[in-house]
Coordinates of C-alpha atoms and ligand atoms in Angstrom, one line a residue:
M1 CA 0.0 0.0 0.0
Q2 CA 1.3 3.4 -1.1
F3 CA 0.7 6.2 1.4
S4 CA 3.5 8.6 0.3
R5 CA 1.3 10.1 -2.5
F6 CA -1.2 11.4 0.2
P7 CA -0.4 14.7 1.9
R8 CA 0.3 14.0 5.6
V9 CA 1.4 16.1 8.5
R10 CA 3.0 14.3 11.5
L11 CA 0.9 15.1 14.5
A12 CA 0.9 11.8 16.5
N13 CA 3.5 10.1 18.6
L14 CA 3.7 6.8 16.7
P15 CA 3.9 3.9 17.2
T16 CA 1.6 4.0 20.2
P17 CA 2.4 1.3 22.8
L18 CA 0.8 -2.2 22.6
E19 CA 0.6 -3.6 26.1
E20 CA -0.6 -6.8 27.7
M21 CA -3.4 -6.5 30.3
S22 CA -2.7 -9.6 32.3
N23 CA -4.5 -8.5 35.5
L24 CA -7.6 -7.9 33.5
S25 CA -7.4 -11.3 31.7
K26 CA -7.0 -12.9 35.1
A27 CA -10.0 -11.0 36.6
L28 CA -12.2 -12.0 33.7
G29 CA -10.9 -15.6 33.3
G30 CA -11.0 -15.1 29.6
P31 CA -8.6 -14.7 26.6
R32 CA -5.2 -13.1 26.7
L33 CA -6.0 -9.4 26.5
F34 CA -3.9 -6.6 25.0
V35 CA -4.5 -2.9 24.6
K36 CA -3.4 -0.6 21.8
R37 CA -2.8 2.8 23.5
D38 CA -4.2 5.2 21.0
D39 CA -5.2 7.3 23.9
S40 CA -1.5 8.1 23.9
T41 CA -1.2 9.6 20.4
G42 CA 0.0 12.8 22.2
L43 CA -1.4 15.9 20.7
G44 CA -4.0 17.8 22.8
F45 CA -4.5 14.8 25.2
G46 CA -4.4 12.3 22.4
G47 CA -7.0 9.9 21.0
N48 CA -7.8 8.1 17.8
K49 CA -8.7 11.3 15.8
V50 CA -5.0 12.4 15.8
R51 CA -4.3 9.6 13.3
K52 CA -7.1 10.7 11.0
L53 CA -6.1 14.3 11.3
E54 CA -2.6 13.6 10.0
F55 CA -4.1 13.0 6.6
L56 CA -7.0 15.4 6.9
M57 CA -4.8 18.3 7.9
G58 CA -2.3 17.3 5.2
E59 CA -5.1 17.8 2.7
A60 CA -6.1 21.1 4.4
L61 CA -2.6 22.4 4.1
E62 CA -2.3 21.3 0.5
K63 CA -5.5 23.3 -0.3
K64 CA -3.9 26.3 1.5
A65 CA -6.7 26.4 4.0
D66 CA -6.6 29.1 6.7
T67 CA -9.7 27.8 8.7
V68 CA -10.7 24.3 9.7
I69 CA -14.3 23.7 10.6
T70 CA -15.6 20.5 12.2
T71 CA -18.7 19.3 14.1
G72 CA -19.5 17.1 17.1
G73 CA -21.4 16.9 20.4
V74 CA -20.6 19.4 23.2
Q75 CA -18.1 16.9 24.6
S76 CA -16.6 15.9 21.3
N77 CA -13.1 14.4 21.5
H78 CA -12.9 14.8 17.7
A79 CA -13.6 18.5 17.9
R80 CA -10.9 19.0 20.7
Q81 CA -8.3 17.1 18.8
T82 CA -9.1 19.0 15.6
A83 CA -8.8 22.3 17.4
A84 CA -5.4 21.2 18.8
A85 CA -4.1 20.2 15.4
A86 CA -5.4 23.4 13.8
K87 CA -3.6 25.5 16.4
R88 CA -0.4 23.5 16.0
L89 CA -0.6 24.2 12.2
N90 CA -1.5 27.9 12.6
L91 CA -5.0 27.4 11.2
K92 CA -8.2 28.9 12.8
P93 CA -10.5 26.2 14.3
I94 CA -14.2 26.6 14.2
L95 CA -16.2 24.0 16.2
V96 CA -19.9 23.5 15.4
L97 CA -21.2 21.8 18.5
R98 CA -24.6 20.2 18.7
G99 CA -26.3 21.3 21.9
E100 CA -26.8 24.2 24.3
K101 CA -23.9 26.2 25.7
P102 CA -23.5 24.9 29.2
K103 CA -22.9 27.3 32.1
L104 CA -19.6 25.7 33.0
H105 CA -17.1 24.5 30.3
K106 CA -15.9 21.2 31.6
G107 CA -13.9 18.3 30.1
N108 CA -13.4 18.6 26.3
L109 CA -15.2 21.9 26.2
L110 CA -12.8 23.4 28.7
L111 CA -9.9 22.3 26.5
D112 CA -11.6 23.7 23.4
T113 CA -11.9 27.0 25.2
L114 CA -8.2 26.9 26.3
L115 CA -7.3 26.2 22.7
G116 CA -9.0 29.4 21.7
A117 CA -11.3 27.6 19.2
E118 CA -14.3 29.5 17.9
L119 CA -17.3 27.7 19.4
R120 CA -20.7 27.7 17.7
F121 CA -23.5 25.9 19.6
V122 CA -26.2 24.8 17.2
R123 CA -29.5 23.1 17.2
A124 CA -29.1 20.1 15.0
S125 CA -30.9 16.8 15.4
N126 CA -28.1 14.7 13.8
S127 CA -24.6 14.9 12.5
E128 CA -25.7 15.5 8.9
E129 CA -27.5 18.6 9.9
A130 CA -24.5 19.8 11.9
D131 CA -22.2 19.1 8.8
Q132 CA -24.7 21.1 6.7
I133 CA -24.2 24.1 9.1
A134 CA -20.4 23.7 8.8
Y135 CA -20.6 23.9 5.0
E136 CA -22.8 27.0 5.3
I137 CA -20.2 28.6 7.6
A138 CA -17.5 27.6 5.0
S139 CA -19.3 29.3 2.2
Q140 CA -19.6 32.5 4.2
I141 CA -15.8 32.4 4.9
K142 CA -15.2 31.8 1.1
Q143 CA -17.3 34.8 0.2
N144 CA -15.2 36.9 2.6
G145 CA -12.0 35.7 0.9
G146 CA -10.9 33.0 3.3
I147 CA -10.1 29.4 2.5
P148 CA -12.0 27.0 4.7
Y149 CA -11.6 23.2 5.0
V150 CA -14.5 21.3 6.4
I151 CA -14.0 18.0 8.2
P152 CA -17.3 16.2 8.4
T153 CA -18.3 14.6 11.7
G154 CA -15.7 12.3 13.2
G155 CA -13.3 12.7 10.2
S156 CA -14.9 9.5 8.9
V157 CA -14.2 10.1 5.2
P158 CA -11.8 8.1 3.1
T159 CA -8.9 10.6 3.8
G160 CA -9.4 10.2 7.5
C161 CA -9.7 6.4 7.3
L162 CA -6.2 6.3 5.8
G163 CA -5.0 7.0 9.4
Y164 CA -6.4 3.7 10.6
V165 CA -5.2 1.7 7.6
V166 CA -1.8 2.9 8.7
A167 CA -2.7 1.9 12.3
A168 CA -3.4 -1.7 11.1
L169 CA 0.1 -1.8 9.5
E170 CA 1.5 -0.6 12.8
I171 CA -0.3 -3.2 14.8
V172 CA 0.7 -6.1 12.5
S173 CA 4.3 -5.0 12.7
Q174 CA 4.2 -4.7 16.5
I175 CA 2.7 -8.1 17.0
E176 CA 5.2 -9.7 14.7
Q177 CA 8.0 -8.1 16.7
K178 CA 6.5 -9.3 20.0
G179 CA 5.9 -12.8 18.6
I180 CA 2.1 -12.8 19.4
E181 CA -0.9 -13.4 17.3
I182 CA -4.2 -11.5 17.6
D183 CA -7.5 -13.2 16.8
Y184 CA -9.8 -10.3 17.5
T185 CA -9.6 -6.5 17.8
V186 CA -12.4 -4.7 19.7
V187 CA -13.0 -1.0 19.0
A188 CA -15.7 1.6 19.8
N189 CA -17.7 2.7 16.7
G190 CA -19.1 6.3 16.6
S191 CA -18.9 7.4 13.0
S192 CA -17.1 4.2 11.7
G193 CA -13.8 5.6 10.4
T194 CA -11.7 3.8 12.9
Q195 CA -13.3 0.4 12.5
T196 CA -13.3 0.8 8.7
G197 CA -9.6 1.7 8.4
L198 CA -8.6 -1.2 10.7
T199 CA -10.9 -3.7 8.9
L200 CA -9.6 -2.7 5.5
G201 CA -6.0 -2.6 6.6
F202 CA -6.1 -6.0 8.3
K203 CA -7.8 -7.6 5.3
A204 CA -5.4 -6.0 2.8
L205 CA -2.5 -7.4 4.8
H206 CA -4.1 -10.9 5.0
S207 CA -3.5 -10.7 8.7
G208 CA -6.5 -12.9 9.7
I209 CA -7.3 -10.4 12.5
K210 CA -11.1 -9.9 12.8
V211 CA -12.4 -6.5 14.0
I212 CA -15.4 -6.3 16.3
G213 CA -17.0 -2.9 16.5
V214 CA -19.1 -1.8 19.5
S215 CA -21.6 0.9 18.6
V216 CA -22.0 3.8 20.9
S217 CA -25.0 5.3 19.0
H218 CA -26.2 3.8 15.7
S219 CA -27.9 0.5 14.9
K220 CA -25.7 -2.3 13.6
E221 CA -27.5 -2.2 10.2
E222 CA -26.7 1.5 9.7
L223 CA -23.1 1.0 10.7
K224 CA -22.5 -2.1 8.6
H225 CA -23.8 -0.2 5.6
Q226 CA -21.6 2.8 6.4
I227 CA -18.4 0.6 6.9
L228 CA -19.0 -1.2 3.6
R229 CA -19.4 2.1 1.7
L230 CA -16.5 3.9 3.4
G231 CA -14.2 0.9 3.3
N232 CA -14.6 0.5 -0.5
Q233 CA -14.2 4.2 -1.1
T234 CA -11.0 4.1 0.9
A235 CA -9.8 1.1 -1.0
G236 CA -10.5 3.1 -4.2
K237 CA -8.5 6.0 -2.9
L238 CA -5.6 3.7 -2.1
E239 CA -6.0 1.9 -5.5
I240 CA -5.9 -1.5 -3.9
D241 CA -7.9 -4.6 -5.0
T242 CA -9.0 -5.4 -1.5
Q243 CA -12.8 -5.0 -1.1
L244 CA -14.8 -5.3 2.1
D245 CA -17.6 -7.8 2.1
E246 CA -20.5 -8.1 4.6
E247 CA -18.8 -11.0 6.4
D248 CA -15.8 -8.8 7.2
I249 CA -18.0 -6.5 9.2
V250 CA -19.0 -7.3 12.8
V251 CA -20.9 -4.7 14.9
Y252 CA -22.7 -5.1 18.2
D253 CA -25.2 -2.5 19.0
E254 CA -26.4 -4.1 22.3
Y255 CA -24.2 -1.9 24.5
V256 CA -25.5 1.6 23.5
G257 CA -27.9 1.6 26.5
P258 CA -30.4 4.6 26.7
G259 CA -28.4 6.5 24.1
Y260 CA -25.3 8.2 22.8
T261 CA -23.4 9.9 25.7
V262 CA -25.5 8.3 28.4
P263 CA -23.2 5.9 30.3
T264 CA -24.7 2.5 31.2
R265 CA -24.1 0.7 34.5
E266 CA -21.9 -1.8 32.7
C267 CA -19.9 1.0 31.2
I268 CA -19.3 2.6 34.6
E269 CA -18.3 -0.9 36.0
A270 CA -15.9 -1.4 33.1
I271 CA -14.3 2.0 33.7
K272 CA -13.8 1.0 37.4
L273 CA -12.5 -2.4 36.6
L274 CA -9.8 -1.1 34.1
A275 CA -8.7 1.5 36.6
R276 CA -8.5 -1.0 39.4
T277 CA -6.8 -3.9 37.5
E278 CA -4.6 -2.0 35.0
G279 CA -4.3 1.6 36.3
L280 CA -5.9 2.5 32.9
F281 CA -8.6 5.1 32.4
L282 CA -11.4 4.6 29.9
D283 CA -14.0 7.2 29.0
P284 CA -17.7 7.3 29.7
I285 CA -19.0 7.6 26.1
Y286 CA -16.8 5.4 23.8
T287 CA -14.2 3.2 25.4
G288 CA -16.2 2.4 28.6
K289 CA -19.0 1.0 26.4
A290 CA -16.6 -0.8 24.1
M291 CA -15.0 -2.5 27.1
A292 CA -18.4 -3.3 28.5
G293 CA -19.1 -5.1 25.2
L294 CA -15.7 -6.9 25.3
I295 CA -16.5 -8.1 28.9
D296 CA -20.0 -9.3 27.9
L297 CA -18.6 -11.1 24.8
I298 CA -16.2 -13.0 27.1
K299 CA -19.2 -13.9 29.4
K300 CA -21.2 -15.1 26.4
G301 CA -18.2 -17.2 25.1
V302 CA -17.8 -15.3 21.9
L303 CA -14.3 -14.4 23.0
K304 CA -12.7 -17.4 24.7
K305 CA -9.7 -18.6 26.6
G306 CA -6.9 -19.6 24.2
Q307 CA -7.6 -16.6 22.0
N308 CA -5.7 -13.3 21.9
V309 CA -7.8 -10.1 21.9
L310 CA -6.6 -6.6 21.3
F311 CA -8.7 -3.7 22.7
I312 CA -8.1 -0.3 20.9
H313 CA -8.1 2.4 23.5
T314 CA -9.3 5.3 21.3
G315 CA -8.9 7.9 24.1
G316 CA -11.7 10.3 25.2
T317 CA -10.6 10.5 28.8
P318 CA -11.1 14.3 29.1
A319 CA -14.9 13.5 29.1
L320 CA -14.4 11.9 32.5
F321 CA -14.0 15.4 33.9
A322 CA -17.4 16.4 32.6
E323 CA -19.1 13.5 34.2
E324 CA -17.8 13.6 37.8
E325 CA -21.3 13.1 39.3
I326 CA -21.7 9.6 37.9
F327 CA -18.6 8.4 39.6
Q328 CA -19.3 9.8 43.1
D329 CA -20.7 6.5 44.5
V330 CA -18.4 4.0 42.9
Ligands
PLP1 C1 -12.7 8.2 22.3 C2 -13.4 7.9 21.0 N1 -13.4 6.6 20.7 C3 -14.0 6.1 19.6 C4 -14.5 7.0 18.7 C5 -15.1 6.5 17.4 O1 -14.4 6.6 16.3 P1 -15.1 6.7 14.9 O2 -15.9 7.9 14.8 O3 -14.0 6.6 13.9 O4 -16.0 5.5 14.8 C6 -14.5 8.4 18.9 C7 -15.1 9.3 18.0 O5 -15.3 10.5 18.3 C8 -13.9 8.8 20.2 O6 -13.8 10.1 20.5

């Protein structure tokens, strides 16, 4: 796979560590468990989006953009990482955030404020509507002579997915060096870019590693459709023959609970367990739910003793500091 023809700016500390979680494996009596520390990509408190932003910002710079606009929820990790990357590259970040402006800026929103990002709180019932608002802001900027670059929700477009195809290469090389084999990778799915890039990358490399996505918001039908489309667009961009088929795509939507951003009891339990067994912090919106899924899949015997499972820690931990109240009685 040829990545050199795509514009890319180095923003992440790579490779991120791949560590064994033996205390957690012991506590769960299940498979050997490993964690890919993409919470440690470095920039602006890190997280998975920094990998996507290397290619997205590469494209923005190639287009001579002066402003980067993206969208997300009020506690969006993606928006925070985009604002940090924009500041690093001397671009102006505008964040279109779905929801009311809260009295107190906590967690990611506090960091967005420190970064000096321009914040626009909007009423939008879904990410498509928020993206639409971002494009409207972009056309106003253009009329005033600026050069805007819009990153649609989550950076889950083929350019962003390249970051996780690269991550698949990185993981395959790390496990070869460590002399281990991985059967399954478990990852949180919000807007699908991370799962798509990993699935495509592992398949193109004939690694045999299967990816299990744990949805934090959408139904599995929606996500499977999205991954298939995005995966094949990304393969087209890379000019590789690998195509994703339905059987390559595994998504569980049973762990969403009452809704996106609402932590379930199992999510809170998973966050506690990881802190107390591995000294590792998960987040209440994405990785806590993905870990709750992994734990349940062990209980159900889908993930078994004798297998090796890699959990992708996609970051999001600043959101812990916007949710202190749910952790008071734990
Ligand atoms: C911490 C965290 N994990 C996982 C994801 C999901 O990634 P994707 O949108 O590529 O599915 C996000 C997206 O915002 C995130 O912030």
